[in-house]
mmCIF file of C-alpha atoms in Angstrom:
data_model
loop_
_atom_site.group_PDB
_atom_site.id
_atom_site.type_symbol
_atom_site.label_atom_id
_atom_site.label_comp_id
_atom_site.label_asym_id
_atom_site.label_seq_id
_atom_site.Cartn_x
_atom_site.Cartn_y
_atom_site.Cartn_z
ATOM 1 C CA UNK U 1 -12.878 23.814 8.624
ATOM 2 C CA UNK U 2 -11.686 21.225 11.099
ATOM 3 C CA UNK U 3 -14.723 19.045 10.454
ATOM 4 C CA UNK U 4 -13.590 18.553 6.862
ATOM 5 C CA UNK U 5 -10.733 16.517 8.224
ATOM 6 C CA UNK U 6 -13.283 14.082 9.574
ATOM 7 C CA UNK U 7 -15.797 14.006 6.750
ATOM 8 C CA UNK U 8 -14.827 13.076 3.215
ATOM 9 C CA UNK U 9 -17.176 13.481 0.227
ATOM 10 C CA UNK U 10 -16.928 9.817 -0.769
ATOM 11 C CA UNK U 11 -17.513 8.540 2.733
ATOM 12 C CA UNK U 12 -20.091 10.894 4.179
ATOM 13 C CA UNK U 13 -23.099 9.303 2.518
ATOM 14 C CA UNK U 14 -22.322 5.808 3.750
ATOM 15 C CA UNK U 15 -21.337 6.981 7.209
ATOM 16 C CA UNK U 16 -24.454 9.126 7.731
ATOM 17 C CA UNK U 17 -27.088 6.841 6.213
ATOM 18 C CA UNK U 18 -25.928 3.448 7.457
ATOM 19 C CA UNK U 19 -23.136 3.704 10.053
ATOM 20 C CA UNK U 20 -24.585 0.593 11.681
ATOM 21 C CA UNK U 21 -25.364 -1.208 8.442
ATOM 22 C CA UNK U 22 -23.909 -4.577 9.338
ATOM 23 C CA UNK U 23 -25.480 -7.965 9.942
ATOM 24 C CA UNK U 24 -25.050 -9.996 13.130
ATOM 25 C CA UNK U 25 -22.263 -12.507 12.636
ATOM 26 C CA UNK U 26 -24.467 -15.518 13.389
ATOM 27 C CA UNK U 27 -26.877 -15.017 10.465
ATOM 28 C CA UNK U 28 -24.792 -16.779 7.830
ATOM 29 C CA UNK U 29 -22.523 -19.796 7.756
ATOM 30 C CA UNK U 30 -19.516 -17.610 6.956
ATOM 31 C CA UNK U 31 -20.639 -15.298 9.751
ATOM 32 C CA UNK U 32 -20.753 -18.181 12.219
ATOM 33 C CA UNK U 33 -17.240 -19.182 11.181
ATOM 34 C CA UNK U 34 -16.086 -15.609 11.734
ATOM 35 C CA UNK U 35 -17.824 -15.494 15.107
ATOM 36 C CA UNK U 36 -16.018 -18.641 16.210
ATOM 37 C CA UNK U 37 -12.756 -17.172 14.906
ATOM 38 C CA UNK U 38 -13.338 -14.139 17.133
ATOM 39 C CA UNK U 39 -13.820 -16.384 20.161
ATOM 40 C CA UNK U 40 -10.642 -18.317 19.354
ATOM 41 C CA UNK U 41 -8.733 -15.043 18.981
ATOM 42 C CA UNK U 42 -9.835 -13.943 22.435
ATOM 43 C CA UNK U 43 -8.907 -17.301 23.964
ATOM 44 C CA UNK U 44 -5.481 -17.177 22.312
ATOM 45 C CA UNK U 45 -4.965 -13.681 23.699
ATOM 46 C CA UNK U 46 -5.937 -14.891 27.186
ATOM 47 C CA UNK U 47 -3.584 -17.877 27.014
ATOM 48 C CA UNK U 48 -0.738 -15.670 25.788
ATOM 49 C CA UNK U 49 -1.182 -13.332 28.751
ATOM 50 C CA UNK U 50 -1.182 -16.313 31.108
ATOM 51 C CA UNK U 51 1.980 -17.650 29.502
ATOM 52 C CA UNK U 52 3.723 -14.289 29.789
ATOM 53 C CA UNK U 53 2.838 -14.046 33.476
ATOM 54 C CA UNK U 54 3.982 -17.609 34.170
ATOM 55 C CA UNK U 55 7.278 -17.055 32.354
ATOM 56 C CA UNK U 56 7.930 -13.867 34.336
ATOM 57 C CA UNK U 57 7.197 -15.694 37.597
ATOM 58 C CA UNK U 58 9.447 -18.589 36.594
ATOM 59 C CA UNK U 59 12.347 -16.221 35.941
ATOM 60 C CA UNK U 60 11.734 -14.178 39.102
ATOM 61 C CA UNK U 61 11.490 -16.976 41.677
ATOM 62 C CA UNK U 62 14.223 -19.192 43.059
ATOM 63 C CA UNK U 63 11.879 -21.492 44.980
ATOM 64 C CA UNK U 64 12.152 -24.979 43.518
ATOM 65 C CA UNK U 65 8.549 -25.924 44.331
ATOM 66 C CA UNK U 66 7.185 -22.733 42.751
ATOM 67 C CA UNK U 67 9.309 -23.206 39.639
ATOM 68 C CA UNK U 68 8.054 -26.770 39.281
ATOM 69 C CA UNK U 69 4.430 -25.643 39.630
ATOM 70 C CA UNK U 70 4.906 -22.834 37.130
ATOM 71 C CA UNK U 71 6.618 -25.175 34.661
ATOM 72 C CA UNK U 72 3.620 -27.511 34.847
ATOM 73 C CA UNK U 73 1.261 -24.600 34.291
ATOM 74 C CA UNK U 74 3.315 -23.496 31.298
ATOM 75 C CA UNK U 75 2.990 -26.933 29.752
ATOM 76 C CA UNK U 76 -0.806 -26.740 30.105
ATOM 77 C CA UNK U 77 -0.885 -23.245 28.583
ATOM 78 C CA UNK U 78 1.306 -24.245 25.631
ATOM 79 C CA UNK U 79 -0.883 -27.286 25.031
ATOM 80 C CA UNK U 80 -4.008 -25.114 25.042
ATOM 81 C CA UNK U 81 -2.364 -22.646 22.655
ATOM 82 C CA UNK U 82 -1.483 -25.440 20.251
ATOM 83 C CA UNK U 83 -5.065 -26.734 20.260
ATOM 84 C CA UNK U 84 -6.449 -23.233 19.686
ATOM 85 C CA UNK U 85 -4.057 -22.611 16.791
ATOM 86 C CA UNK U 86 -5.047 -25.930 15.226
ATOM 87 C CA UNK U 87 -8.714 -24.987 15.541
ATOM 88 C CA UNK U 88 -8.017 -21.578 13.992
ATOM 89 C CA UNK U 89 -6.154 -23.263 11.139
ATOM 90 C CA UNK U 90 -9.159 -25.519 10.550
ATOM 91 C CA UNK U 91 -11.493 -22.507 10.522
ATOM 92 C CA UNK U 92 -9.196 -20.637 8.136
ATOM 93 C CA UNK U 93 -9.063 -23.646 5.834
ATOM 94 C CA UNK U 94 -12.825 -24.131 5.742
ATOM 95 C CA UNK U 95 -14.465 -23.195 2.456
ATOM 96 C CA UNK U 96 -17.918 -24.541 3.349
ATOM 97 C CA UNK U 97 -19.246 -21.090 4.161
ATOM 98 C CA UNK U 98 -18.385 -19.824 0.685
ATOM 99 C CA UNK U 99 -19.545 -22.640 -1.574
ATOM 100 C CA UNK U 100 -21.400 -21.265 -4.614
ATOM 101 C CA UNK U 101 -25.045 -22.132 -5.054
ATOM 102 C CA UNK U 102 -24.599 -23.669 -8.501
ATOM 103 C CA UNK U 103 -24.483 -27.443 -8.645
ATOM 104 C CA UNK U 104 -22.150 -27.430 -11.627
ATOM 105 C CA UNK U 105 -19.158 -26.065 -9.680
ATOM 106 C CA UNK U 106 -17.559 -28.362 -7.134
ATOM 107 C CA UNK U 107 -13.958 -27.082 -6.887
ATOM 108 C CA UNK U 108 -13.788 -24.693 -3.924
ATOM 109 C CA UNK U 109 -11.992 -21.372 -3.802
ATOM 110 C CA UNK U 110 -9.949 -20.135 -0.841
ATOM 111 C CA UNK U 111 -11.549 -17.220 1.037
ATOM 112 C CA UNK U 112 -9.788 -15.250 3.740
ATOM 113 C CA UNK U 113 -11.211 -14.529 7.181
ATOM 114 C CA UNK U 114 -11.454 -10.939 8.367
ATOM 115 C CA UNK U 115 -9.197 -9.501 11.043
ATOM 116 C CA UNK U 116 -10.845 -8.899 14.414
ATOM 117 C CA UNK U 117 -10.351 -5.808 16.537
ATOM 118 C CA UNK U 118 -11.296 -4.444 19.943
ATOM 119 C CA UNK U 119 -13.471 -1.451 20.713
ATOM 120 C CA UNK U 120 -11.798 1.939 20.414
ATOM 121 C CA UNK U 121 -12.566 5.302 22.045
ATOM 122 C CA UNK U 122 -12.004 8.079 19.513
ATOM 123 C CA UNK U 123 -13.674 10.840 21.528
ATOM 124 C CA UNK U 124 -11.005 11.700 24.118
ATOM 125 C CA UNK U 125 -7.958 12.024 21.806
ATOM 126 C CA UNK U 126 -9.933 13.871 19.118
ATOM 127 C CA UNK U 127 -11.303 16.392 21.616
ATOM 128 C CA UNK U 128 -7.804 17.012 22.929
ATOM 129 C CA UNK U 129 -6.447 17.398 19.397
ATOM 130 C CA UNK U 130 -9.181 19.826 18.360
ATOM 131 C CA UNK U 131 -8.688 21.947 21.477
ATOM 132 C CA UNK U 132 -4.908 21.792 21.710
ATOM 133 C CA UNK U 133 -3.723 21.709 18.110
ATOM 134 C CA UNK U 134 -6.486 23.647 16.327
ATOM 135 C CA UNK U 135 -7.515 25.901 19.219
ATOM 136 C CA UNK U 136 -11.255 25.348 18.699
ATOM 137 C CA UNK U 137 -14.073 24.258 20.971
ATOM 138 C CA UNK U 138 -14.236 20.469 20.770
ATOM 139 C CA UNK U 139 -17.856 20.492 21.967
ATOM 140 C CA UNK U 140 -18.855 21.835 18.543
ATOM 141 C CA UNK U 141 -17.825 18.558 16.943
ATOM 142 C CA UNK U 142 -19.589 16.069 19.212
ATOM 143 C CA UNK U 143 -21.888 14.863 16.428
ATOM 144 C CA UNK U 144 -18.997 14.237 14.006
ATOM 145 C CA UNK U 145 -16.930 12.426 16.636
ATOM 146 C CA UNK U 146 -19.900 10.263 17.597
ATOM 147 C CA UNK U 147 -20.496 9.474 13.927
ATOM 148 C CA UNK U 148 -16.894 8.326 13.539
ATOM 149 C CA UNK U 149 -17.170 6.132 16.633
ATOM 150 C CA UNK U 150 -20.403 4.550 15.333
ATOM 151 C CA UNK U 151 -18.762 3.869 11.987
ATOM 152 C CA UNK U 152 -15.749 2.282 13.647
ATOM 153 C CA UNK U 153 -17.999 0.072 15.768
ATOM 154 C CA UNK U 154 -19.958 -1.003 12.675
ATOM 155 C CA UNK U 155 -16.907 -2.078 10.679
ATOM 156 C CA UNK U 156 -16.088 -4.669 13.345
ATOM 157 C CA UNK U 157 -18.934 -6.834 11.981
ATOM 158 C CA UNK U 158 -19.531 -5.889 8.338
ATOM 159 C CA UNK U 159 -22.078 -7.761 6.259
ATOM 160 C CA UNK U 160 -20.614 -10.187 3.716
ATOM 161 C CA UNK U 161 -21.624 -8.186 0.648
ATOM 162 C CA UNK U 162 -21.595 -4.803 -1.044
ATOM 163 C CA UNK U 163 -23.000 -3.073 2.049
ATOM 164 C CA UNK U 164 -20.085 -4.372 4.114
ATOM 165 C CA UNK U 165 -17.607 -3.183 1.499
ATOM 166 C CA UNK U 166 -19.157 0.296 1.466
ATOM 167 C CA UNK U 167 -18.910 0.389 5.246
ATOM 168 C CA UNK U 168 -15.224 -0.557 5.261
ATOM 169 C CA UNK U 169 -14.398 1.842 2.445
ATOM 170 C CA UNK U 170 -16.231 4.687 4.185
ATOM 171 C CA UNK U 171 -14.206 4.156 7.349
ATOM 172 C CA UNK U 172 -10.965 3.838 5.351
ATOM 173 C CA UNK U 173 -11.713 7.166 3.667
ATOM 174 C CA UNK U 174 -12.335 8.768 7.058
ATOM 175 C CA UNK U 175 -8.968 7.485 8.275
ATOM 176 C CA UNK U 176 -7.284 9.000 5.217
ATOM 177 C CA UNK U 177 -8.833 12.392 6.004
ATOM 178 C CA UNK U 178 -7.821 12.079 9.641
ATOM 179 C CA UNK U 179 -4.280 11.254 8.626
ATOM 180 C CA UNK U 180 -4.097 14.156 6.183
ATOM 181 C CA UNK U 181 -5.708 16.949 8.227
ATOM 182 C CA UNK U 182 -5.921 16.011 11.875
ATOM 183 C CA UNK U 183 -2.641 14.358 12.766
ATOM 184 C CA UNK U 184 0.210 16.715 13.520
ATOM 185 C CA UNK U 185 3.555 15.626 12.010
ATOM 186 C CA UNK U 186 5.233 15.581 15.414
ATOM 187 C CA UNK U 187 2.687 13.515 17.340
ATOM 188 C CA UNK U 188 0.129 10.726 17.132
ATOM 189 C CA UNK U 189 -3.340 10.418 18.572
ATOM 190 C CA UNK U 190 -2.183 8.465 21.606
ATOM 191 C CA UNK U 191 -4.535 5.606 20.715
ATOM 192 C CA UNK U 192 -3.416 1.992 20.845
ATOM 193 C CA UNK U 193 -4.841 0.179 17.819
ATOM 194 C CA UNK U 194 -5.144 -3.575 18.410
ATOM 195 C CA UNK U 195 -6.016 -6.119 15.727
ATOM 196 C CA UNK U 196 -5.855 -9.900 15.758
ATOM 197 C CA UNK U 197 -3.784 -11.631 13.109
ATOM 198 C CA UNK U 198 -6.061 -13.293 10.575
ATOM 199 C CA UNK U 199 -3.869 -16.399 10.164
ATOM 200 C CA UNK U 200 -2.416 -16.974 13.640
ATOM 201 C CA UNK U 201 -4.922 -15.279 15.952
ATOM 202 C CA UNK U 202 -2.110 -13.526 17.827
ATOM 203 C CA UNK U 203 -2.979 -9.938 18.815
ATOM 204 C CA UNK U 204 -0.848 -7.122 17.442
ATOM 205 C CA UNK U 205 -0.949 -3.499 18.513
ATOM 206 C CA UNK U 206 0.566 -0.242 17.386
ATOM 207 C CA UNK U 207 -0.034 3.444 18.060
ATOM 208 C CA UNK U 208 0.409 4.469 14.430
ATOM 209 C CA UNK U 209 -2.776 5.344 12.532
ATOM 210 C CA UNK U 210 -1.235 3.553 9.543
ATOM 211 C CA UNK U 211 -1.802 0.227 11.314
ATOM 212 C CA UNK U 212 -5.513 0.971 11.613
ATOM 213 C CA UNK U 213 -5.680 1.985 7.955
ATOM 214 C CA UNK U 214 -3.734 -1.069 6.823
ATOM 215 C CA UNK U 215 -5.906 -3.449 8.845
ATOM 216 C CA UNK U 216 -9.081 -1.980 7.368
ATOM 217 C CA UNK U 217 -7.622 -2.283 3.864
ATOM 218 C CA UNK U 218 -6.713 -5.898 4.632
ATOM 219 C CA UNK U 219 -10.344 -6.566 5.583
ATOM 220 C CA UNK U 220 -11.499 -4.957 2.332
ATOM 221 C CA UNK U 221 -9.367 -7.458 0.416
ATOM 222 C CA UNK U 222 -10.497 -10.331 2.648
ATOM 223 C CA UNK U 223 -14.155 -9.463 2.128
ATOM 224 C CA UNK U 224 -13.621 -9.426 -1.648
ATOM 225 C CA UNK U 225 -12.241 -12.974 -1.385
ATOM 226 C CA UNK U 226 -15.394 -14.106 0.421
ATOM 227 C CA UNK U 227 -17.622 -12.451 -2.174
ATOM 228 C CA UNK U 228 -15.672 -14.070 -5.001
ATOM 229 C CA UNK U 229 -15.661 -17.517 -3.396
ATOM 230 C CA UNK U 230 -19.423 -17.712 -2.999
ATOM 231 C CA UNK U 231 -20.361 -16.683 -6.544
ATOM 232 C CA UNK U 232 -22.226 -19.192 -8.708
ATOM 233 C CA UNK U 233 -19.612 -19.847 -11.369
ATOM 234 C CA UNK U 234 -21.898 -22.136 -13.370
ATOM 235 C CA UNK U 235 -23.296 -19.043 -15.132
ATOM 236 C CA UNK U 236 -21.486 -16.246 -17.012
ATOM 237 C CA UNK U 237 -22.619 -13.482 -14.647
ATOM 238 C CA UNK U 238 -21.429 -15.336 -11.552
ATOM 239 C CA UNK U 239 -18.099 -16.090 -13.223
ATOM 240 C CA UNK U 240 -17.652 -12.439 -14.155
ATOM 241 C CA UNK U 241 -18.371 -11.327 -10.596
ATOM 242 C CA UNK U 242 -15.955 -13.879 -9.178
ATOM 243 C CA UNK U 243 -13.174 -12.728 -11.532
ATOM 244 C CA UNK U 244 -13.751 -9.105 -10.577
ATOM 245 C CA UNK U 245 -13.862 -9.858 -6.840
ATOM 246 C CA UNK U 246 -10.618 -11.852 -6.847
ATOM 247 C CA UNK U 247 -8.880 -9.193 -8.947
ATOM 248 C CA UNK U 248 -9.995 -6.480 -6.544
ATOM 249 C CA UNK U 249 -8.795 -8.584 -3.610
ATOM 250 C CA UNK U 250 -5.398 -8.927 -5.286
ATOM 251 C CA UNK U 251 -5.400 -5.168 -5.850
ATOM 252 C CA UNK U 252 -6.087 -4.485 -2.169
ATOM 253 C CA UNK U 253 -3.250 -6.767 -1.041
ATOM 254 C CA UNK U 254 -0.937 -5.230 -3.647
ATOM 255 C CA UNK U 255 -1.719 -1.713 -2.402
ATOM 256 C CA UNK U 256 -1.199 -2.858 1.175
ATOM 257 C CA UNK U 257 2.147 -4.487 0.357
ATOM 258 C CA UNK U 258 3.404 -1.365 -1.410
ATOM 259 C CA UNK U 259 2.328 1.194 1.196
ATOM 260 C CA UNK U 260 2.186 -0.492 4.618
ATOM 261 C CA UNK U 261 5.472 -2.290 5.118
ATOM 262 C CA UNK U 262 5.945 -2.137 8.907
ATOM 263 C CA UNK U 263 2.836 -3.818 10.239
ATOM 264 C CA UNK U 264 3.459 -5.830 13.422
ATOM 265 C CA UNK U 265 1.246 -8.797 12.441
ATOM 266 C CA UNK U 266 2.420 -11.727 10.254
ATOM 267 C CA UNK U 267 -0.584 -11.617 7.904
ATOM 268 C CA UNK U 268 0.406 -8.091 6.821
ATOM 269 C CA UNK U 269 4.093 -8.816 6.273
ATOM 270 C CA UNK U 270 5.399 -8.345 2.706
ATOM 271 C CA UNK U 271 5.847 -12.111 2.293
ATOM 272 C CA UNK U 272 2.277 -12.897 3.374
ATOM 273 C CA UNK U 273 0.775 -10.135 1.254
ATOM 274 C CA UNK U 274 2.745 -11.299 -1.783
ATOM 275 C CA UNK U 275 1.404 -14.819 -1.234
ATOM 276 C CA UNK U 276 -2.180 -13.573 -0.895
ATOM 277 C CA UNK U 277 -1.807 -11.382 -3.972
ATOM 278 C CA UNK U 278 -0.624 -14.324 -6.069
ATOM 279 C CA UNK U 279 -3.295 -16.622 -4.640
ATOM 280 C CA UNK U 280 -6.096 -14.252 -5.614
ATOM 281 C CA UNK U 281 -4.548 -13.721 -9.044
ATOM 282 C CA UNK U 282 -4.473 -17.491 -9.578
ATOM 283 C CA UNK U 283 -8.090 -17.844 -8.481
ATOM 284 C CA UNK U 284 -9.128 -15.092 -10.895
ATOM 285 C CA UNK U 285 -7.293 -16.965 -13.670
ATOM 286 C CA UNK U 286 -9.093 -20.169 -12.692
ATOM 287 C CA UNK U 287 -12.445 -18.381 -12.990
ATOM 288 C CA UNK U 288 -11.469 -17.234 -16.483
ATOM 289 C CA UNK U 289 -10.824 -20.861 -17.431
ATOM 290 C CA UNK U 290 -14.189 -21.874 -15.986
ATOM 291 C CA UNK U 291 -15.815 -19.143 -18.074
ATOM 292 C CA UNK U 292 -14.407 -20.731 -21.218
ATOM 293 C CA UNK U 293 -16.115 -24.000 -20.305
ATOM 294 C CA UNK U 294 -19.542 -22.346 -20.259
ATOM 295 C CA UNK U 295 -21.685 -22.623 -23.420
ATOM 296 C CA UNK U 296 -21.297 -19.580 -25.653
ATOM 297 C CA UNK U 297 -22.217 -18.836 -29.264
ATOM 298 C CA UNK U 298 -19.264 -16.446 -29.589
ATOM 299 C CA UNK U 299 -16.639 -18.951 -28.452
ATOM 300 C CA UNK U 300 -14.605 -20.778 -31.093
ATOM 301 C CA UNK U 301 -15.627 -24.348 -31.784
ATOM 302 C CA UNK U 302 -13.732 -27.539 -32.465
ATOM 303 C CA UNK U 303 -9.991 -27.620 -32.293
ATOM 304 C CA UNK U 304 -9.629 -23.880 -31.657
ATOM 305 C CA UNK U 305 -11.733 -24.223 -28.523
ATOM 306 C CA UNK U 306 -9.595 -27.131 -27.363
ATOM 307 C CA UNK U 307 -6.424 -25.151 -28.028
ATOM 308 C CA UNK U 308 -7.664 -22.219 -25.991
ATOM 309 C CA UNK U 309 -8.658 -24.511 -23.117
ATOM 310 C CA UNK U 310 -5.222 -26.136 -23.199
ATOM 311 C CA UNK U 311 -3.521 -22.745 -23.112
ATOM 312 C CA UNK U 312 -5.652 -21.401 -20.280
ATOM 313 C CA UNK U 313 -5.388 -24.571 -18.195
ATOM 314 C CA UNK U 314 -1.599 -24.500 -18.482
ATOM 315 C CA UNK U 315 -1.565 -20.840 -17.443
ATOM 316 C CA UNK U 316 -3.720 -21.582 -14.381
ATOM 317 C CA UNK U 317 -1.385 -24.442 -13.449
ATOM 318 C CA UNK U 318 1.616 -22.118 -13.732
ATOM 319 C CA UNK U 319 -0.067 -19.521 -11.506
ATOM 320 C CA UNK U 320 -0.854 -22.089 -8.821
ATOM 321 C CA UNK U 321 2.693 -23.458 -8.918
ATOM 322 C CA UNK U 322 3.940 -19.946 -8.168
ATOM 323 C CA UNK U 323 1.500 -19.709 -5.271
ATOM 324 C CA UNK U 324 2.629 -23.070 -3.890
ATOM 325 C CA UNK U 325 6.283 -22.043 -4.107
ATOM 326 C CA UNK U 326 5.472 -18.864 -2.173
ATOM 327 C CA UNK U 327 3.551 -20.800 0.481
ATOM 328 C CA UNK U 328 6.423 -23.243 0.910
ATOM 329 C CA UNK U 329 8.946 -20.508 1.745
ATOM 330 C CA UNK U 330 9.628 -19.366 5.328
ATOM 331 C CA UNK U 331 8.157 -17.597 7.193
ATOM 332 C CA UNK U 332 4.874 -18.000 5.288
ATOM 333 C CA UNK U 333 4.883 -21.793 5.534
ATOM 334 C CA UNK U 334 4.859 -21.554 9.348
ATOM 335 C CA UNK U 335 1.370 -20.050 9.561
ATOM 336 C CA UNK U 336 -0.409 -20.738 6.251
ATOM 337 C CA UNK U 337 -3.235 -23.253 6.875
ATOM 338 C CA UNK U 338 -2.327 -26.751 5.700
ATOM 339 C CA UNK U 339 -5.579 -27.124 3.676
ATOM 340 C CA UNK U 340 -4.570 -24.078 1.636
ATOM 341 C CA UNK U 341 -1.187 -25.536 0.717
ATOM 342 C CA UNK U 342 -2.744 -28.894 -0.142
ATOM 343 C CA UNK U 343 -5.527 -27.414 -2.285
ATOM 344 C CA UNK U 344 -3.117 -25.161 -4.180
ATOM 345 C CA UNK U 345 -0.829 -28.118 -4.941
ATOM 346 C CA UNK U 346 -3.781 -30.231 -6.095
ATOM 347 C CA UNK U 347 -5.047 -27.437 -8.345
ATOM 348 C CA UNK U 348 -1.623 -26.964 -9.921
ATOM 349 C CA UNK U 349 -1.474 -30.645 -10.858
ATOM 350 C CA UNK U 350 -5.140 -30.767 -11.850
ATOM 351 C CA UNK U 351 -4.905 -27.898 -14.329
ATOM 352 C CA UNK U 352 -1.612 -29.204 -15.659
ATOM 353 C CA UNK U 353 -3.393 -32.486 -16.408
ATOM 354 C CA UNK U 354 -6.269 -30.578 -18.034
ATOM 355 C CA UNK U 355 -3.808 -28.738 -20.279
ATOM 356 C CA UNK U 356 -2.358 -32.031 -21.519
ATOM 357 C CA UNK U 357 -5.835 -33.517 -21.904
ATOM 358 C CA UNK U 358 -7.126 -30.709 -24.147
ATOM 359 C CA UNK U 359 -3.879 -30.666 -26.120
ATOM 360 C CA UNK U 360 -4.209 -34.411 -26.667
ATOM 361 C CA UNK U 361 -7.840 -33.958 -27.721
ATOM 362 C CA UNK U 362 -6.699 -31.584 -30.481
ATOM 363 C CA UNK U 363 -4.104 -34.048 -31.754
ATOM 364 C CA UNK U 364 -6.450 -37.030 -31.636
ATOM 365 C CA UNK U 365 -9.595 -35.433 -33.055
ATOM 366 C CA UNK U 366 -8.263 -33.087 -35.712
ATOM 367 C CA UNK U 367 -4.596 -33.772 -36.433
ATOM 368 C CA UNK U 368 -4.771 -32.276 -39.926
ATOM 369 C CA UNK U 369 -7.067 -29.330 -39.359
ATOM 370 C CA UNK U 370 -5.367 -27.745 -36.356
ATOM 371 C CA UNK U 371 -1.797 -26.649 -35.703
ATOM 372 C CA UNK U 372 0.084 -28.691 -33.123
ATOM 373 C CA UNK U 373 -0.426 -27.181 -29.641
ATOM 374 C CA UNK U 374 2.570 -26.058 -27.654
ATOM 375 C CA UNK U 375 2.094 -27.063 -24.037
ATOM 376 C CA UNK U 376 4.906 -25.588 -21.983
ATOM 377 C CA UNK U 377 5.212 -27.309 -18.608
ATOM 378 C CA UNK U 378 6.652 -24.207 -17.013
ATOM 379 C CA UNK U 379 4.622 -21.298 -18.310
ATOM 380 C CA UNK U 380 1.726 -22.743 -20.231
ATOM 381 C CA UNK U 381 1.085 -22.891 -23.993
ATOM 382 C CA UNK U 382 1.208 -19.659 -25.873
ATOM 383 C CA UNK U 383 3.416 -18.043 -23.251
ATOM 384 C CA UNK U 384 6.048 -17.017 -25.755
ATOM 385 C CA UNK U 385 4.035 -16.365 -28.885
ATOM 386 C CA UNK U 386 0.964 -14.617 -27.482
ATOM 387 C CA UNK U 387 -2.245 -16.226 -28.726
ATOM 388 C CA UNK U 388 -5.586 -16.370 -26.959
ATOM 389 C CA UNK U 389 -4.095 -17.168 -23.566
ATOM 390 C CA UNK U 390 -1.832 -14.131 -23.666
ATOM 391 C CA UNK U 391 -4.853 -11.922 -24.318
ATOM 392 C CA UNK U 392 -6.777 -13.278 -21.333
ATOM 393 C CA UNK U 393 -3.966 -13.885 -18.865
ATOM 394 C CA UNK U 394 -4.153 -12.473 -15.326
ATOM 395 C CA UNK U 395 -0.589 -11.589 -14.427
ATOM 396 C CA UNK U 396 0.743 -11.185 -10.918
ATOM 397 C CA UNK U 397 1.846 -7.533 -10.522
ATOM 398 C CA UNK U 398 4.712 -8.586 -8.299
ATOM 399 C CA UNK U 399 6.325 -10.294 -11.293
ATOM 400 C CA UNK U 400 5.029 -9.156 -14.662
ATOM 401 C CA UNK U 401 3.050 -5.974 -14.202
ATOM 402 C CA UNK U 402 -0.581 -5.317 -15.226
ATOM 403 C CA UNK U 403 -2.113 -7.799 -17.694
ATOM 404 C CA UNK U 404 -3.699 -6.932 -20.986
ATOM 405 C CA UNK U 405 -6.737 -8.015 -22.926
ATOM 406 C CA UNK U 406 -9.991 -9.464 -21.641
ATOM 407 C CA UNK U 407 -8.607 -10.611 -18.307
ATOM 408 C CA UNK U 408 -9.412 -7.221 -16.798
ATOM 409 C CA UNK U 409 -7.270 -4.368 -15.460
ATOM 410 C CA UNK U 410 -5.447 -6.580 -12.933
ATOM 411 C CA UNK U 411 -4.439 -5.906 -9.334
ATOM 412 C CA UNK U 412 -2.017 -3.058 -9.943
ATOM 413 C CA UNK U 413 -4.530 -1.035 -11.958
ATOM 414 C CA UNK U 414 -7.346 -1.803 -9.536
ATOM 415 C CA UNK U 415 -5.812 -0.160 -6.487
ATOM 416 C CA UNK U 416 -7.664 3.050 -7.284
ATOM 417 C CA UNK U 417 -10.940 1.192 -7.788
ATOM 418 C CA UNK U 418 -10.543 -0.740 -4.527
ATOM 419 C CA UNK U 419 -11.238 2.414 -2.546
ATOM 420 C CA UNK U 420 -14.661 3.081 -3.972
ATOM 421 C CA UNK U 421 -14.460 3.940 -7.668
ATOM 422 C CA UNK U 422 -16.812 2.110 -9.978
ATOM 423 C CA UNK U 423 -15.307 -0.567 -12.258
ATOM 424 C CA UNK U 424 -15.144 0.328 -15.895
ATOM 425 C CA UNK U 425 -17.566 -1.524 -18.116
#
């Protein structure tokens, strides 16, 4: 009976058949970026420990020569930390590893790097819990404990695809079973879970199992952003996959924001998660606009097509303006990569210009055949009266709730699907 707390029906298959199903980080360009990120994280951690030791020595000593030497060392350490954070910001802002293969798409999307973590020994605390709390022989569960450890080791370097997602979801499901059946209400496992912040590289640690669960869920959302960013959006199938991936990423960050509110790392703060949720929603909306540009026999022609493009472009611009406003607010603006802020601002202005362009095309080409378009600078055309844009809009759940129509179920409705359910056709 105790083993059921470790093995869940939705996770057992993945954990037993491919607990080590992950690719080496250096096999892909995105993997090489992630590998370098891991090295920078470790160097930042080392420099932070050196700075803490130097500061303690500076406060403890009264020797003038020692204080002067320590102050000089602190200046070197702070300089090294600044250089490492700038390098991490450059790595976070790089979209080269996620460029789609299609030549027709040149505007990059913003992917998110995965959080790094250290090795973890599950065996000792689980044996003690099985023996002490459940009163059973822990030696009977060696295979299950070893399986959990192998799965945890594998999720440190997941492949950048469906196999990596299955791996992360399998481990997340195992953590949910552990939390529900293994952890006594009055105690924790005694493990110290340590994860590196995805945006700043600063290590954060906590003994609560919720931090481990939240970090894994964060990586699920981050991996969806990488999958969405590298889709070939010059074809309908690639566009559809990109929309779905960004919506699922937004759903993961929405679920994380609603259920894990006390994480010690900045990237999992409510403000950061709200920003990431809106960013992925905006990128999904941009993919919908790109889908309208693709040739289709079912799409309306002439002025109706131009009207729809004007409406959708204005909606995308409005979404990106919301993202930029969120990025510009403290404390998010202190650690969001500068290339992200710049690209979001450029996209907001670019799609605003596209909205006016398509609206002008309607007025110039067919002034008598088509109704005059309503281009609202704040919310996009059709925002008040519905229309095609209202049926395809991807709304941010933090503001307007789940969207309707062809834009998909949206982040709020996708939180159940994020954890392994199949998307509805």
